[in-house]
mmCIF file of N, CA and C in Angstrom:
data_model
loop_
_atom_site.group_PDB
_atom_site.id
_atom_site.type_symbol
_atom_site.label_atom_id
_atom_site.label_comp_id
_atom_site.label_asym_id
_atom_site.label_seq_id
_atom_site.Cartn_x
_atom_site.Cartn_y
_atom_site.Cartn_z
ATOM 1 N N MET A 6 94.437 111.906 167.384
ATOM 2 C CA MET A 6 94.014 111.941 168.760
ATOM 3 C C MET A 6 93.957 110.513 169.286
ATOM 4 N N THR A 7 94.643 110.250 170.312
ATOM 5 C CA THR A 7 94.671 108.924 170.911
ATOM 6 C C THR A 7 93.912 108.968 172.223
ATOM 7 N N THR A 8 93.237 107.886 172.487
ATOM 8 C CA THR A 8 92.506 107.803 173.749
ATOM 9 C C THR A 8 93.163 106.732 174.609
ATOM 10 N N LYS A 9 93.229 107.024 175.852
ATOM 11 C CA LYS A 9 93.794 106.063 176.791
ATOM 12 C C LYS A 9 92.649 105.307 177.455
ATOM 13 N N SER A 10 92.863 104.027 177.669
ATOM 14 C CA SER A 10 91.848 103.261 178.374
ATOM 15 C C SER A 10 91.934 103.600 179.849
ATOM 16 N N ASN A 11 90.807 103.573 180.472
ATOM 17 C CA ASN A 11 90.720 103.908 181.897
ATOM 18 C C ASN A 11 91.338 102.783 182.708
ATOM 19 N N PRO A 12 92.395 103.002 183.459
ATOM 20 C CA PRO A 12 93.023 101.940 184.236
ATOM 21 C C PRO A 12 92.150 101.457 185.392
ATOM 22 N N LEU A 13 91.133 102.191 185.765
ATOM 23 C CA LEU A 13 90.254 101.788 186.861
ATOM 24 C C LEU A 13 89.155 100.835 186.415
ATOM 25 N N ARG A 14 88.972 100.717 185.108
ATOM 26 C CA ARG A 14 87.881 99.871 184.581
ATOM 27 C C ARG A 14 88.309 98.403 184.690
ATOM 28 N N LYS A 15 87.617 97.650 185.578
ATOM 29 C CA LYS A 15 87.952 96.253 185.794
ATOM 30 C C LYS A 15 86.746 95.343 185.671
ATOM 31 N N ALA A 16 85.624 95.832 185.245
ATOM 32 C CA ALA A 16 84.408 95.029 185.175
ATOM 33 C C ALA A 16 83.772 95.169 183.808
ATOM 34 N N PHE A 17 82.813 94.271 183.533
ATOM 35 C CA PHE A 17 82.068 94.336 182.296
ATOM 36 C C PHE A 17 80.968 95.395 182.426
ATOM 37 N N SER A 18 80.620 96.000 181.311
ATOM 38 C CA SER A 18 79.513 96.958 181.335
ATOM 39 C C SER A 18 78.184 96.180 181.322
ATOM 40 N N MET A 19 77.135 96.857 181.638
ATOM 41 C CA MET A 19 75.804 96.235 181.670
ATOM 42 C C MET A 19 75.405 95.730 180.286
ATOM 43 N N VAL A 20 75.759 96.451 179.244
ATOM 44 C CA VAL A 20 75.449 96.050 177.887
ATOM 45 C C VAL A 20 76.159 94.745 177.531
ATOM 46 N N GLU A 21 77.404 94.611 177.921
ATOM 47 C CA GLU A 21 78.149 93.386 177.642
ATOM 48 C C GLU A 21 77.543 92.190 178.375
ATOM 49 N N VAL A 22 77.145 92.388 179.616
ATOM 50 C CA VAL A 22 76.517 91.309 180.377
ATOM 51 C C VAL A 22 75.182 90.915 179.746
ATOM 52 N N LEU A 23 74.360 91.881 179.371
ATOM 53 C CA LEU A 23 73.092 91.589 178.739
ATOM 54 C C LEU A 23 73.256 90.874 177.411
ATOM 55 N N ALA A 24 74.276 91.265 176.647
ATOM 56 C CA ALA A 24 74.539 90.587 175.380
ATOM 57 C C ALA A 24 74.939 89.128 175.618
ATOM 58 N N ALA A 25 75.763 88.883 176.586
ATOM 59 C CA ALA A 25 76.193 87.502 176.883
ATOM 60 C C ALA A 25 75.018 86.655 177.369
ATOM 61 N N VAL A 26 74.185 87.213 178.242
ATOM 62 C CA VAL A 26 73.033 86.478 178.751
ATOM 63 C C VAL A 26 72.037 86.194 177.624
ATOM 64 N N SER A 27 71.822 87.127 176.739
ATOM 65 C CA SER A 27 70.887 86.907 175.635
ATOM 66 C C SER A 27 71.410 85.848 174.674
ATOM 67 N N ILE A 28 72.692 85.813 174.423
ATOM 68 C CA ILE A 28 73.275 84.780 173.567
ATOM 69 C C ILE A 28 73.114 83.401 174.202
ATOM 70 N N ILE A 29 73.350 83.299 175.483
ATOM 71 C CA ILE A 29 73.171 82.025 176.193
ATOM 72 C C ILE A 29 71.698 81.618 176.145
ATOM 73 N N GLY A 30 70.789 82.558 176.298
ATOM 74 C CA GLY A 30 69.365 82.253 176.228
ATOM 75 C C GLY A 30 68.935 81.748 174.849
ATOM 76 N N ILE A 31 69.461 82.324 173.811
ATOM 77 C CA ILE A 31 69.137 81.886 172.445
ATOM 78 C C ILE A 31 69.656 80.465 172.226
ATOM 79 N N ILE A 32 70.862 80.180 172.672
ATOM 80 C CA ILE A 32 71.416 78.824 172.520
ATOM 81 C C ILE A 32 70.576 77.818 173.292
ATOM 82 N N ALA A 33 70.171 78.167 174.511
ATOM 83 C CA ALA A 33 69.329 77.263 175.307
ATOM 84 C C ALA A 33 67.968 77.056 174.637
ATOM 85 N N PHE A 34 67.413 78.125 174.082
ATOM 86 C CA PHE A 34 66.116 78.032 173.387
ATOM 87 C C PHE A 34 66.192 77.070 172.195
ATOM 88 N N LEU A 35 67.299 77.064 171.514
ATOM 89 C CA LEU A 35 67.471 76.169 170.373
ATOM 90 C C LEU A 35 67.807 74.743 170.795
ATOM 91 N N ALA A 36 68.480 74.562 171.923
ATOM 92 C CA ALA A 36 68.965 73.237 172.328
ATOM 93 C C ALA A 36 67.939 72.433 173.109
ATOM 94 N N ILE A 37 67.094 73.066 173.900
ATOM 95 C CA ILE A 37 66.179 72.326 174.796
ATOM 96 C C ILE A 37 65.221 71.393 174.031
ATOM 97 N N PRO A 38 64.592 71.785 172.939
ATOM 98 C CA PRO A 38 63.735 70.813 172.223
ATOM 99 C C PRO A 38 64.486 69.579 171.744
ATOM 100 N N ASN A 39 65.734 69.755 171.324
ATOM 101 C CA ASN A 39 66.528 68.604 170.888
ATOM 102 C C ASN A 39 66.860 67.697 172.055
ATOM 103 N N ILE A 40 67.145 68.252 173.193
ATOM 104 C CA ILE A 40 67.463 67.445 174.368
ATOM 105 C C ILE A 40 66.226 66.643 174.800
ATOM 106 N N ILE A 41 65.067 67.258 174.753
ATOM 107 C CA ILE A 41 63.828 66.571 175.106
ATOM 108 C C ILE A 41 63.555 65.424 174.139
ATOM 109 N N ALA A 42 63.761 65.675 172.837
ATOM 110 C CA ALA A 42 63.533 64.616 171.853
ATOM 111 C C ALA A 42 64.524 63.457 172.026
ATOM 112 N N ILE A 43 65.759 63.775 172.347
ATOM 113 C CA ILE A 43 66.747 62.720 172.579
ATOM 114 C C ILE A 43 66.379 61.892 173.793
ATOM 115 N N LYS A 44 65.900 62.533 174.844
ATOM 116 C CA LYS A 44 65.486 61.806 176.055
ATOM 117 C C LYS A 44 64.312 60.893 175.756
ATOM 118 N N LYS A 45 63.342 61.377 174.992
ATOM 119 C CA LYS A 45 62.169 60.564 174.645
ATOM 120 C C LYS A 45 62.591 59.372 173.798
ATOM 121 N N ASP A 46 63.465 59.592 172.821
ATOM 122 C CA ASP A 46 63.944 58.485 171.983
ATOM 123 C C ASP A 46 64.718 57.452 172.791
ATOM 124 N N SER A 47 65.523 57.889 173.739
ATOM 125 C CA SER A 47 66.288 56.942 174.539
ATOM 126 C C SER A 47 65.372 56.129 175.453
ATOM 127 N N GLU A 48 64.322 56.735 176.001
ATOM 128 C CA GLU A 48 63.364 55.978 176.796
ATOM 129 C C GLU A 48 62.612 54.956 175.956
ATOM 130 N N ARG A 49 62.273 55.327 174.742
ATOM 131 C CA ARG A 49 61.601 54.385 173.834
ATOM 132 C C ARG A 49 62.536 53.197 173.515
ATOM 133 N N ASN A 50 63.806 53.513 173.228
ATOM 134 C CA ASN A 50 64.760 52.460 172.934
ATOM 135 C C ASN A 50 64.975 51.544 174.127
ATOM 136 N N LEU A 51 64.974 52.115 175.321
ATOM 137 C CA LEU A 51 65.117 51.293 176.538
ATOM 138 C C LEU A 51 63.911 50.386 176.711
ATOM 139 N N ALA A 52 62.720 50.898 176.448
ATOM 140 C CA ALA A 52 61.504 50.093 176.568
ATOM 141 C C ALA A 52 61.533 48.932 175.567
ATOM 142 N N ILE A 53 61.960 49.204 174.359
ATOM 143 C CA ILE A 53 62.051 48.157 173.332
ATOM 144 C C ILE A 53 63.099 47.127 173.745
ATOM 145 N N SER A 54 64.224 47.584 174.235
ATOM 146 C CA SER A 54 65.282 46.679 174.684
ATOM 147 C C SER A 54 64.805 45.770 175.819
ATOM 148 N N ARG A 55 64.074 46.340 176.738
ATOM 149 C CA ARG A 55 63.545 45.544 177.847
ATOM 150 C C ARG A 55 62.496 44.538 177.364
ATOM 151 N N ALA A 56 61.663 44.926 176.409
ATOM 152 C CA ALA A 56 60.667 43.998 175.856
ATOM 153 C C ALA A 56 61.361 42.843 175.142
ATOM 154 N N GLU A 57 62.429 43.138 174.401
ATOM 155 C CA GLU A 57 63.175 42.080 173.741
ATOM 156 C C GLU A 57 63.853 41.161 174.767
ATOM 157 N N ALA A 58 64.329 41.726 175.857
ATOM 158 C CA ALA A 58 64.931 40.915 176.919
ATOM 159 C C ALA A 58 63.899 39.962 177.533
ATOM 160 N N VAL A 59 62.681 40.455 177.727
ATOM 161 C CA VAL A 59 61.602 39.598 178.255
ATOM 162 C C VAL A 59 61.288 38.480 177.263
ATOM 163 N N ASN A 60 61.257 38.791 175.980
ATOM 164 C CA ASN A 60 60.993 37.783 174.977
ATOM 165 C C ASN A 60 62.072 36.694 174.997
ATOM 166 N N MET A 61 63.330 37.105 175.139
ATOM 167 C CA MET A 61 64.414 36.119 175.230
ATOM 168 C C MET A 61 64.310 35.312 176.507
ATOM 169 N N ALA A 62 63.874 35.936 177.601
ATOM 170 C CA ALA A 62 63.699 35.213 178.863
ATOM 171 C C ALA A 62 62.588 34.179 178.748
ATOM 172 N N ILE A 63 61.536 34.509 178.011
ATOM 173 C CA ILE A 63 60.441 33.554 177.798
ATOM 174 C C ILE A 63 60.966 32.323 177.043
ATOM 175 N N VAL A 64 61.769 32.555 176.028
ATOM 176 C CA VAL A 64 62.335 31.438 175.259
ATOM 177 C C VAL A 64 63.247 30.599 176.155
ATOM 178 N N SER A 65 64.061 31.241 176.955
ATOM 179 C CA SER A 65 64.963 30.507 177.880
ATOM 180 C C SER A 65 64.156 29.728 178.909
ATOM 181 N N TYR A 66 63.087 30.314 179.403
ATOM 182 C CA TYR A 66 62.204 29.631 180.369
ATOM 183 C C TYR A 66 61.590 28.386 179.760
ATOM 184 N N ILE A 67 61.135 28.508 178.521
ATOM 185 C CA ILE A 67 60.538 27.350 177.835
ATOM 186 C C ILE A 67 61.600 26.276 177.604
ATOM 187 N N GLN A 68 62.794 26.671 177.152
ATOM 188 C CA GLN A 68 63.840 25.705 176.887
ATOM 189 C C GLN A 68 64.299 24.993 178.155
ATOM 190 N N SER A 69 64.339 25.706 179.248
ATOM 191 C CA SER A 69 64.808 25.120 180.504
ATOM 192 C C SER A 69 63.796 24.150 181.110
ATOM 193 N N ASN A 70 62.514 24.477 180.998
ATOM 194 C CA ASN A 70 61.496 23.701 181.702
ATOM 195 C C ASN A 70 60.645 22.814 180.787
ATOM 196 N N GLY A 71 60.753 22.982 179.499
ATOM 197 C CA GLY A 71 59.943 22.209 178.561
ATOM 198 C C GLY A 71 58.616 22.872 178.287
ATOM 199 N N LYS A 72 58.290 23.001 177.020
ATOM 200 C CA LYS A 72 57.066 23.706 176.614
ATOM 201 C C LYS A 72 55.815 23.018 177.161
ATOM 202 N N SER A 73 55.795 21.704 177.130
ATOM 203 C CA SER A 73 54.596 20.987 177.594
ATOM 204 C C SER A 73 54.395 21.128 179.094
ATOM 205 N N ALA A 74 55.479 21.406 179.819
ATOM 206 C CA ALA A 74 55.359 21.562 181.280
ATOM 207 C C ALA A 74 54.914 22.966 181.690
ATOM 208 N N VAL A 75 55.296 23.982 180.930
ATOM 209 C CA VAL A 75 55.012 25.363 181.348
ATOM 210 C C VAL A 75 53.796 25.989 180.650
ATOM 211 N N ALA A 76 53.460 25.526 179.456
ATOM 212 C CA ALA A 76 52.383 26.161 178.695
ATOM 213 C C ALA A 76 51.021 26.077 179.384
ATOM 214 N N PRO A 77 50.613 24.953 179.985
ATOM 215 C CA PRO A 77 49.266 24.915 180.585
ATOM 216 C C PRO A 77 49.082 25.894 181.755
ATOM 217 N N GLY A 78 50.084 26.082 182.594
ATOM 218 C CA GLY A 78 49.939 26.954 183.758
ATOM 219 C C GLY A 78 50.094 28.434 183.435
ATOM 220 N N TRP A 79 50.704 28.735 182.312
ATOM 221 C CA TRP A 79 51.006 30.135 181.934
ATOM 222 C C TRP A 79 49.741 30.954 181.737
ATOM 223 N N THR A 80 48.715 30.381 181.151
ATOM 224 C CA THR A 80 47.511 31.139 180.789
ATOM 225 C C THR A 80 46.734 31.636 181.998
ATOM 226 N N SER A 81 46.829 30.950 183.125
ATOM 227 C CA SER A 81 46.057 31.359 184.307
ATOM 228 C C SER A 81 46.760 32.415 185.160
ATOM 229 N N LEU A 82 47.978 32.814 184.764
ATOM 230 C CA LEU A 82 48.747 33.756 185.561
ATOM 231 C C LEU A 82 48.559 35.194 185.094
ATOM 232 N N THR A 83 48.773 36.140 186.022
ATOM 233 C CA THR A 83 48.778 37.568 185.649
ATOM 234 C C THR A 83 50.128 37.902 185.059
ATOM 235 N N ASP A 84 50.234 39.080 184.474
ATOM 236 C CA ASP A 84 51.524 39.514 183.917
ATOM 237 C C ASP A 84 52.605 39.569 184.999
ATOM 238 N N GLN A 85 52.266 40.036 186.182
ATOM 239 C CA GLN A 85 53.246 40.107 187.251
ATOM 240 C C GLN A 85 53.714 38.703 187.664
ATOM 241 N N GLN A 86 52.802 37.762 187.741
ATOM 242 C CA GLN A 86 53.196 36.387 188.087
ATOM 243 C C GLN A 86 54.051 35.762 187.004
ATOM 244 N N ARG A 87 53.745 36.047 185.761
ATOM 245 C CA ARG A 87 54.572 35.555 184.647
ATOM 246 C C ARG A 87 55.957 36.166 184.717
ATOM 247 N N PHE A 88 56.019 37.465 184.996
ATOM 248 C CA PHE A 88 57.315 38.151 185.097
ATOM 249 C C PHE A 88 58.141 37.557 186.225
ATOM 250 N N THR A 89 57.519 37.208 187.343
ATOM 251 C CA THR A 89 58.221 36.604 188.463
ATOM 252 C C THR A 89 58.867 35.278 188.039
ATOM 253 N N LEU A 90 58.205 34.517 187.196
ATOM 254 C CA LEU A 90 58.787 33.262 186.698
ATOM 255 C C LEU A 90 60.007 33.539 185.798
ATOM 256 N N LEU A 91 60.037 34.676 185.153
ATOM 257 C CA LEU A 91 61.106 35.000 184.203
ATOM 258 C C LEU A 91 62.308 35.674 184.846
ATOM 259 N N ILE A 92 62.197 36.133 186.067
ATOM 260 C CA ILE A 92 63.289 36.880 186.716
ATOM 261 C C ILE A 92 64.623 36.146 186.674
ATOM 262 N N PRO A 93 64.674 34.837 186.937
ATOM 263 C CA PRO A 93 65.981 34.159 186.873
ATOM 264 C C PRO A 93 66.632 34.165 185.485
ATOM 265 N N TYR A 94 65.866 34.443 184.457
ATOM 266 C CA TYR A 94 66.379 34.411 183.095
ATOM 267 C C TYR A 94 66.699 35.804 182.564
ATOM 268 N N LEU A 95 66.584 36.818 183.396
ATOM 269 C CA LEU A 95 66.890 38.208 183.006
ATOM 270 C C LEU A 95 68.156 38.674 183.719
ATOM 271 N N ALA A 96 68.983 39.420 183.007
ATOM 272 C CA ALA A 96 70.219 39.923 183.605
ATOM 273 C C ALA A 96 69.916 40.975 184.666
ATOM 274 N N PHE A 97 68.988 41.853 184.398
ATOM 275 C CA PHE A 97 68.558 42.862 185.349
ATOM 276 C C PHE A 97 67.075 42.694 185.548
ATOM 277 N N ALA A 98 66.661 42.423 186.777
ATOM 278 C CA ALA A 98 65.244 42.210 186.981
ATOM 279 C C ALA A 98 64.814 42.609 188.389
ATOM 280 N N PRO A 99 64.162 43.749 188.510
ATOM 281 C CA PRO A 99 63.567 44.073 189.812
ATOM 282 C C PRO A 99 62.369 43.144 190.061
ATOM 283 N N ALA A 100 61.845 43.219 191.227
ATOM 284 C CA ALA A 100 60.748 42.301 191.599
ATOM 285 C C ALA A 100 59.435 42.607 190.859
ATOM 286 N N LEU A 101 59.240 43.849 190.452
ATOM 287 C CA LEU A 101 57.968 44.237 189.818
ATOM 288 C C LEU A 101 58.142 44.525 188.337
ATOM 289 N N LEU A 102 57.209 44.098 187.546
ATOM 290 C CA LEU A 102 57.223 44.382 186.111
ATOM 291 C C LEU A 102 57.144 45.884 185.853
ATOM 292 N N THR A 103 56.392 46.591 186.663
ATOM 293 C CA THR A 103 56.261 48.054 186.474
ATOM 294 C C THR A 103 57.592 48.771 186.727
ATOM 295 N N ASP A 104 58.464 48.202 187.558
ATOM 296 C CA ASP A 104 59.784 48.788 187.759
ATOM 297 C C ASP A 104 60.746 48.460 186.629
ATOM 298 N N PHE A 105 60.474 47.365 185.926
ATOM 299 C CA PHE A 105 61.338 46.926 184.825
ATOM 300 C C PHE A 105 61.105 47.737 183.568
ATOM 301 N N VAL A 106 59.859 48.122 183.325
ATOM 302 C CA VAL A 106 59.492 48.878 182.130
ATOM 303 C C VAL A 106 59.632 50.363 182.430
ATOM 304 N N PRO A 107 60.264 51.152 181.531
ATOM 305 C CA PRO A 107 60.396 52.582 181.791
ATOM 306 C C PRO A 107 59.039 53.286 181.917
ATOM 307 N N GLY A 108 59.034 54.391 182.623
ATOM 308 C CA GLY A 108 57.805 55.170 182.805
ATOM 309 C C GLY A 108 57.237 55.610 181.480
ATOM 310 N N GLY A 109 55.934 55.587 181.371
ATOM 311 C CA GLY A 109 55.268 55.984 180.136
ATOM 312 C C GLY A 109 55.008 54.816 179.205
ATOM 313 N N TYR A 110 55.421 53.622 179.603
ATOM 314 C CA TYR A 110 55.227 52.444 178.771
ATOM 315 C C TYR A 110 54.641 51.324 179.625
ATOM 316 N N THR A 111 53.899 50.444 178.993
ATOM 317 C CA THR A 111 53.403 49.248 179.672
ATOM 318 C C THR A 111 53.754 48.044 178.786
ATOM 319 N N MET A 112 53.931 46.908 179.451
ATOM 320 C CA MET A 112 54.235 45.674 178.738
ATOM 321 C C MET A 112 53.243 44.598 179.144
ATOM 322 N N THR A 113 52.704 43.927 178.132
ATOM 323 C CA THR A 113 51.805 42.811 178.362
ATOM 324 C C THR A 113 52.492 41.556 177.835
ATOM 325 N N LEU A 114 52.673 40.584 178.707
ATOM 326 C CA LEU A 114 53.318 39.337 178.297
ATOM 327 C C LEU A 114 52.358 38.482 177.507
ATOM 328 N N PRO A 115 52.860 37.597 176.652
ATOM 329 C CA PRO A 115 51.973 36.764 175.829
ATOM 330 C C PRO A 115 50.991 35.967 176.700
ATOM 331 N N PRO A 116 49.736 35.899 176.311
ATOM 332 C CA PRO A 116 48.747 35.199 177.119
ATOM 333 C C PRO A 116 48.898 33.669 177.087
ATOM 334 N N SER A 117 49.563 33.182 176.064
ATOM 335 C CA SER A 117 49.710 31.728 175.927
ATOM 336 C C SER A 117 51.104 31.423 175.382
ATOM 337 N N LEU A 118 51.626 30.268 175.760
ATOM 338 C CA LEU A 118 52.919 29.826 175.249
ATOM 339 C C LEU A 118 52.801 28.743 174.193
ATOM 340 N N THR A 119 51.577 28.370 173.827
ATOM 341 C CA THR A 119 51.413 27.333 172.818
ATOM 342 C C THR A 119 51.876 27.828 171.450
ATOM 343 N N SER A 120 51.560 29.044 171.105
ATOM 344 C CA SER A 120 52.122 29.674 169.905
ATOM 345 C C SER A 120 52.959 30.849 170.391
ATOM 346 N N LEU A 121 54.236 30.784 170.149
ATOM 347 C CA LEU A 121 55.149 31.771 170.710
ATOM 348 C C LEU A 121 54.945 33.128 170.034
ATOM 349 N N THR A 122 54.527 34.131 170.824
ATOM 350 C CA THR A 122 54.339 35.492 170.334
ATOM 351 C C THR A 122 55.129 36.452 171.201
ATOM 352 N N LYS A 123 55.368 37.638 170.690
ATOM 353 C CA LYS A 123 56.132 38.651 171.427
ATOM 354 C C LYS A 123 55.280 39.294 172.506
ATOM 355 N N SER A 124 55.964 39.907 173.473
ATOM 356 C CA SER A 124 55.286 40.746 174.447
ATOM 357 C C SER A 124 54.787 41.987 173.735
ATOM 358 N N VAL A 125 53.696 42.553 174.236
ATOM 359 C CA VAL A 125 53.109 43.753 173.628
ATOM 360 C C VAL A 125 53.598 44.950 174.422
ATOM 361 N N LEU A 126 54.218 45.891 173.735
ATOM 362 C CA LEU A 126 54.722 47.103 174.355
ATOM 363 C C LEU A 126 53.844 48.268 173.921
ATOM 364 N N THR A 127 53.340 49.054 174.902
ATOM 365 C CA THR A 127 52.421 50.147 174.615
ATOM 366 C C THR A 127 52.960 51.445 175.176
ATOM 367 N N ASP A 128 52.935 52.493 174.360
ATOM 368 C CA ASP A 128 53.268 53.842 174.793
ATOM 369 C C ASP A 128 51.989 54.442 175.386
ATOM 370 N N THR A 129 51.974 54.634 176.712
ATOM 371 C CA THR A 129 50.742 55.100 177.364
ATOM 372 C C THR A 129 50.420 56.550 177.039
ATOM 373 N N SER A 130 51.412 57.364 176.707
ATOM 374 C CA SER A 130 51.107 58.776 176.373
ATOM 375 C C SER A 130 50.389 58.882 175.052
ATOM 376 N N ALA A 131 50.695 58.010 174.111
ATOM 377 C CA ALA A 131 50.039 58.047 172.803
ATOM 378 C C ALA A 131 48.998 56.966 172.660
ATOM 379 N N ALA A 132 48.886 56.082 173.667
ATOM 380 C CA ALA A 132 47.966 54.943 173.649
ATOM 381 C C ALA A 132 48.159 54.131 172.373
ATOM 382 N N ALA A 133 49.416 53.910 172.001
ATOM 383 C CA ALA A 133 49.718 53.193 170.781
ATOM 384 C C ALA A 133 50.656 52.039 171.071
ATOM 385 N N THR A 134 50.418 50.942 170.379
ATOM 386 C CA THR A 134 51.286 49.773 170.484
ATOM 387 C C THR A 134 52.547 50.022 169.670
ATOM 388 N N ILE A 135 53.674 49.672 170.226
ATOM 389 C CA ILE A 135 54.960 49.870 169.538
ATOM 390 C C ILE A 135 55.348 48.579 168.849
ATOM 391 N N ALA A 136 55.566 48.677 167.554
ATOM 392 C CA ALA A 136 56.033 47.526 166.805
ATOM 393 C C ALA A 136 57.550 47.475 166.894
ATOM 394 N N TYR A 137 58.073 46.347 167.290
ATOM 395 C CA TYR A 137 59.509 46.207 167.426
ATOM 396 C C TYR A 137 59.936 44.865 166.907
#
């Protein structure tokens, strides 16, 4: 006994559509946590990269102007004022330090230039300092 396919059938059945939608949903369910983790890791890497760029800008600033000339005035400045001094030594530098550091992170510039130390990078969501 042979069966002929209906020549009028030109659409998917409801079961086929539901099966396709459920497969797409399962794939999305498995992929979304990985995408979120990748985004978080990339933001962390960007924050670290920007902190390292600021550290290099501090070294360039000291080399250009002389340590004895810049160290005394550095301690009385705020982080934003210090960042403003470093803008010419950064490849990408908006006017505000908060715009330079990715969201969810804060950066504190070294309080003194007499002993050269790194900028402090903090993850505000975990309230933890990032070692880099």
